[in-house]
PDB file of C-alpha atoms in Angstrom:
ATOM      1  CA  UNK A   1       0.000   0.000   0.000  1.00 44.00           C
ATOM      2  CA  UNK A   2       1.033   3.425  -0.667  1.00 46.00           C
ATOM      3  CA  UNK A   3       0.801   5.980   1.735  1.00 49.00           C
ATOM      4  CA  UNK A   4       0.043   9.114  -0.118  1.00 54.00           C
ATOM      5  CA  UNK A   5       0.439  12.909   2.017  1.00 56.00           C
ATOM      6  CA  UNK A   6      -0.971  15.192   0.006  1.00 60.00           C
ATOM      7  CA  UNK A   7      -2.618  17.514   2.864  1.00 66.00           C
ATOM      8  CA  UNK A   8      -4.757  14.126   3.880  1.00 85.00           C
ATOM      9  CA  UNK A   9      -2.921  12.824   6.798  1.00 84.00           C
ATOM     10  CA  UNK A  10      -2.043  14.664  10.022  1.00 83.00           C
ATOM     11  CA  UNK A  11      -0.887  13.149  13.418  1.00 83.00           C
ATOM     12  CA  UNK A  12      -1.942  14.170  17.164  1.00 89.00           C
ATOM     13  CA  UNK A  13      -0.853  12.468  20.103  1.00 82.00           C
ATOM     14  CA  UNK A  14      -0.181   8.856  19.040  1.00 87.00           C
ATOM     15  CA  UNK A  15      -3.105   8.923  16.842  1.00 92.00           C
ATOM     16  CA  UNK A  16      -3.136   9.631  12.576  1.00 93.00           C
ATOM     17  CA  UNK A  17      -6.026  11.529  10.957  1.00 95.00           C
ATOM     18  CA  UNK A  18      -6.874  11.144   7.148  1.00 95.00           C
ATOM     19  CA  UNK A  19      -8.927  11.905   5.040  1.00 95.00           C
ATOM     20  CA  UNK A  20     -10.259  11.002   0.736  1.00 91.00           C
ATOM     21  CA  UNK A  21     -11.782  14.733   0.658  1.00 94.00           C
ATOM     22  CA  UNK A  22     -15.225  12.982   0.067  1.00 96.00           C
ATOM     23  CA  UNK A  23     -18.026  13.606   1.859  1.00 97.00           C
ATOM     24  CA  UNK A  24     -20.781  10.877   2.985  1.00 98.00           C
ATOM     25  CA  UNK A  25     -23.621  10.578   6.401  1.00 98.00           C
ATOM     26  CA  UNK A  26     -22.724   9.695   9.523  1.00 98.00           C
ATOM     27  CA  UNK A  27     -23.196   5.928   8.990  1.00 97.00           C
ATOM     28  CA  UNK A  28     -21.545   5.599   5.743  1.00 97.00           C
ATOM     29  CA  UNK A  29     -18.466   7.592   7.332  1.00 97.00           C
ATOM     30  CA  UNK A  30     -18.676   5.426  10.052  1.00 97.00           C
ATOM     31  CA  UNK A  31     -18.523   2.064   7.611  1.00 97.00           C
ATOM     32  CA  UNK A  32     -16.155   3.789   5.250  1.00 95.00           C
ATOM     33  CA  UNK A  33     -13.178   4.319   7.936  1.00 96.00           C
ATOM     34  CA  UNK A  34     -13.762   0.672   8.928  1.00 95.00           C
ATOM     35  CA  UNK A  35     -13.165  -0.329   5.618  1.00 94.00           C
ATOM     36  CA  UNK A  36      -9.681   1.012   5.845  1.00 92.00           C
ATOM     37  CA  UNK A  37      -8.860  -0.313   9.042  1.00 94.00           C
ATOM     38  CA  UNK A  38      -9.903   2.657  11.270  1.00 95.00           C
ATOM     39  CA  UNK A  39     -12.680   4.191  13.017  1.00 97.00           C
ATOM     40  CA  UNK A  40     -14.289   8.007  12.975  1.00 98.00           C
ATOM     41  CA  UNK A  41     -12.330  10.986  13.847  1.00 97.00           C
ATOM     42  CA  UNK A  42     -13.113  11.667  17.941  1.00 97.00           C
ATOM     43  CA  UNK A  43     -10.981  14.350  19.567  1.00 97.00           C
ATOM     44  CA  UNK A  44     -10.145  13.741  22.690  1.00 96.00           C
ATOM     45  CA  UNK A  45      -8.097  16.898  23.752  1.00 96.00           C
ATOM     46  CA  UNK A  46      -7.471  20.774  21.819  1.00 97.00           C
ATOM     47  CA  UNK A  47      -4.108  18.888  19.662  1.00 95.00           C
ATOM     48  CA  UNK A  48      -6.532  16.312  18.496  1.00 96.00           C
ATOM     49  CA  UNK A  49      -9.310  18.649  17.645  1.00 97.00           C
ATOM     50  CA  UNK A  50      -7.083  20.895  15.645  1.00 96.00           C
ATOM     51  CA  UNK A  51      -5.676  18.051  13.809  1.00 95.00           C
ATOM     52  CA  UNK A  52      -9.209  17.184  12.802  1.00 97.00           C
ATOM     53  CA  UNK A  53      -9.762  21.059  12.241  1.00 97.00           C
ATOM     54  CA  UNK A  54      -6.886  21.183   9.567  1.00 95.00           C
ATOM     55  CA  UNK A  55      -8.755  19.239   7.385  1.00 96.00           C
ATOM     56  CA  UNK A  56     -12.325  20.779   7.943  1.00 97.00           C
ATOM     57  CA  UNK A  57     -10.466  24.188   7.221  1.00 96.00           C
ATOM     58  CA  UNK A  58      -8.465  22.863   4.244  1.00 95.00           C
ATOM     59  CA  UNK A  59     -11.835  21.580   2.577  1.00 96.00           C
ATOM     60  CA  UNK A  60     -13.796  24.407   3.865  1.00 97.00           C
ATOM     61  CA  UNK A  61     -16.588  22.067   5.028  1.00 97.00           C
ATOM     62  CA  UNK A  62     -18.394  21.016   8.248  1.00 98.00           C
ATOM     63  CA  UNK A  63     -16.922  16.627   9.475  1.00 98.00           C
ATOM     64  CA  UNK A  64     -18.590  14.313  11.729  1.00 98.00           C
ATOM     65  CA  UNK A  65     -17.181  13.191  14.888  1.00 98.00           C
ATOM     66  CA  UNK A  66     -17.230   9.834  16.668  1.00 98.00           C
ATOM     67  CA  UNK A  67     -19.520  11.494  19.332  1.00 98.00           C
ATOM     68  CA  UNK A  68     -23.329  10.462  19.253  1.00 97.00           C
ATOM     69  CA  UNK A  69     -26.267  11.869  21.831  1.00 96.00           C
ATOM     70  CA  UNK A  70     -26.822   9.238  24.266  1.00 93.00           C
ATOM     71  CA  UNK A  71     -30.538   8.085  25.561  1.00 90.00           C
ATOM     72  CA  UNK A  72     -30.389  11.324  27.714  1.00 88.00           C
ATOM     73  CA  UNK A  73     -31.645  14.227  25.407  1.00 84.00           C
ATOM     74  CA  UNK A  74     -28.744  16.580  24.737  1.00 86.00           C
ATOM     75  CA  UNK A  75     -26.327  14.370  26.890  1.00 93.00           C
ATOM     76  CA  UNK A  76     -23.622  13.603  24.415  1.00 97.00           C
ATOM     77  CA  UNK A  77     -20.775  10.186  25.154  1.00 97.00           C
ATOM     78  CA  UNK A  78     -18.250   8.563  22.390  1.00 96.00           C
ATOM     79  CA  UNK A  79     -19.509   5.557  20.104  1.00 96.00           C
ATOM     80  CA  UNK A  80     -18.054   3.204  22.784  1.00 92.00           C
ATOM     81  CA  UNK A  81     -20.485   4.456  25.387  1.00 94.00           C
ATOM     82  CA  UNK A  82     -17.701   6.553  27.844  1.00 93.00           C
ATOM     83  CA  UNK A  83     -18.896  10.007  28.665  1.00 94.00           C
ATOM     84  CA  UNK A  84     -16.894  12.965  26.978  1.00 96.00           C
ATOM     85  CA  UNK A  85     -13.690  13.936  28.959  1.00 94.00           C
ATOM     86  CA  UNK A  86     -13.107  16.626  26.192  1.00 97.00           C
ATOM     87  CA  UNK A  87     -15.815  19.119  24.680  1.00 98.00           C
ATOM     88  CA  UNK A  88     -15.934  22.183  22.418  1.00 98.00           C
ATOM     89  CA  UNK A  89     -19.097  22.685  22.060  1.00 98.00           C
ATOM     90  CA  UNK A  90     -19.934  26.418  19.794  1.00 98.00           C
ATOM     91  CA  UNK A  91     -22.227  28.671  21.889  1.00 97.00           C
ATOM     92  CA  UNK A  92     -25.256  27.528  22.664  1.00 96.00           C
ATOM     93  CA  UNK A  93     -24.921  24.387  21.621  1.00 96.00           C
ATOM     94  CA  UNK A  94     -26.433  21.284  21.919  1.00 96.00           C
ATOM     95  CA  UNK A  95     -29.589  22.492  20.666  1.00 95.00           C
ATOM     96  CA  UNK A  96     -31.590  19.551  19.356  1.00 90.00           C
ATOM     97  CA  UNK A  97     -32.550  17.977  22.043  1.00 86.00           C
ATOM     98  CA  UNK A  98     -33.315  14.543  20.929  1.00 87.00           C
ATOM     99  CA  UNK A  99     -33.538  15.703  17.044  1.00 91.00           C
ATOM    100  CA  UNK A 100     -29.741  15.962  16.689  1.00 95.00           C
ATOM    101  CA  UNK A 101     -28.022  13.441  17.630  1.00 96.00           C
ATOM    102  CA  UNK A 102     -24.706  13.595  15.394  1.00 98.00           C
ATOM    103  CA  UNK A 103     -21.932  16.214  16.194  1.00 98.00           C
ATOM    104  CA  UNK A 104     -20.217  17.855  13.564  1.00 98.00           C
ATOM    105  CA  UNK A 105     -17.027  20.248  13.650  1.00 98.00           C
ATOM    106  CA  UNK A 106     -17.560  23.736  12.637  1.00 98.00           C
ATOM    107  CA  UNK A 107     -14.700  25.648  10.563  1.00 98.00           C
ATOM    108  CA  UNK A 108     -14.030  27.427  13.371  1.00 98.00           C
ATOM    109  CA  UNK A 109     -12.958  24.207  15.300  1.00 98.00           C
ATOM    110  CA  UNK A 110     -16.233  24.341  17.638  1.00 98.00           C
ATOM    111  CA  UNK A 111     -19.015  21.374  17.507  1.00 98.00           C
ATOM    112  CA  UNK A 112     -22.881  21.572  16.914  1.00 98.00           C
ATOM    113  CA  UNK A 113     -25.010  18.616  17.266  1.00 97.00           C
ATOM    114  CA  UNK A 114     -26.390  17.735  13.789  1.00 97.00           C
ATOM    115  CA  UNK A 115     -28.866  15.287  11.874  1.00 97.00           C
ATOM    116  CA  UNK A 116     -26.825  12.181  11.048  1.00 98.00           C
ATOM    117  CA  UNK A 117     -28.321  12.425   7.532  1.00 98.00           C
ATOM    118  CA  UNK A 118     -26.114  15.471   6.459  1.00 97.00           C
ATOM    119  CA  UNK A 119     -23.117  14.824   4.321  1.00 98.00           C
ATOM    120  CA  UNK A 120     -20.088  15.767   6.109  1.00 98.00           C
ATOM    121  CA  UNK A 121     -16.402  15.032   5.638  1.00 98.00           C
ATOM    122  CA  UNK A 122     -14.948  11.748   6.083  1.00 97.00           C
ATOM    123  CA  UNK A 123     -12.482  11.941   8.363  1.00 97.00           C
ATOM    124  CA  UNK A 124     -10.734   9.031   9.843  1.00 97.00           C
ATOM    125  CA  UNK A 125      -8.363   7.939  12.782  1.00 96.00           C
ATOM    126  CA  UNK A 126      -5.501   5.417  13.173  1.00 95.00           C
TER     127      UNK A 126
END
């Protein structure tokens, strides 16, 4: 396998971020960085969120995050179920309360719960 640069990879404390510059839902992004042997970009801490935020800024479009709403309206954990140690949540926000249960990243680095129907970047982790 070739491992191509181009402005799609960037590292962050012990983990890789890439992207393909396509854009799909929240479930196809979730099945497409499977497919390569990853999972969804989640930040964990500011370096991590930046490194996600170099790509949303590079693209100039909104990503989803491996963060989903839990069965607590506007109580937000990661895919595996452990509440969020690390937010950056844009003012006011989470607004849907129950509608939104996706979280995508701003291009300003902030989140916003969102409809998991949109089509955001794919960004992936290693």
């Amino acid at each position: 396998a070739v491992l191509r640069l181009e402005k799609m990879i960037t590292a962050s404390g012990g983990k890789v971020f890439a992207t393909n510059g396509k854009k799909a839902d929240f479930h196809t992004t979730l099945k497409k960085c499977q497919e390569a042997g990853g999972s969804i970009a989640t930040p964990r801490n500011p370096g991590e969120n930046d490194a996600i935020l170099y790509f949303v800024k590079f693209f100039n479009t909104y990503a989803y995050l491996g963060i989903k709403e839990s069965l607590i309206p506007s109580k937000f954990q990661f895919l595996d179920g452990t509440q969020l140690s690390y937010t950056n949540w844009h003012l006011n926000e989470p607004s849907g309360k129950g509608e939104e249960e996706c979280v995508e990243m701003y291009t300003d680095g902030t989140w916003n719960d969102k409809r998991c129907n949109q089509n955001r970047l794919i960004v992936c982790q290693f």
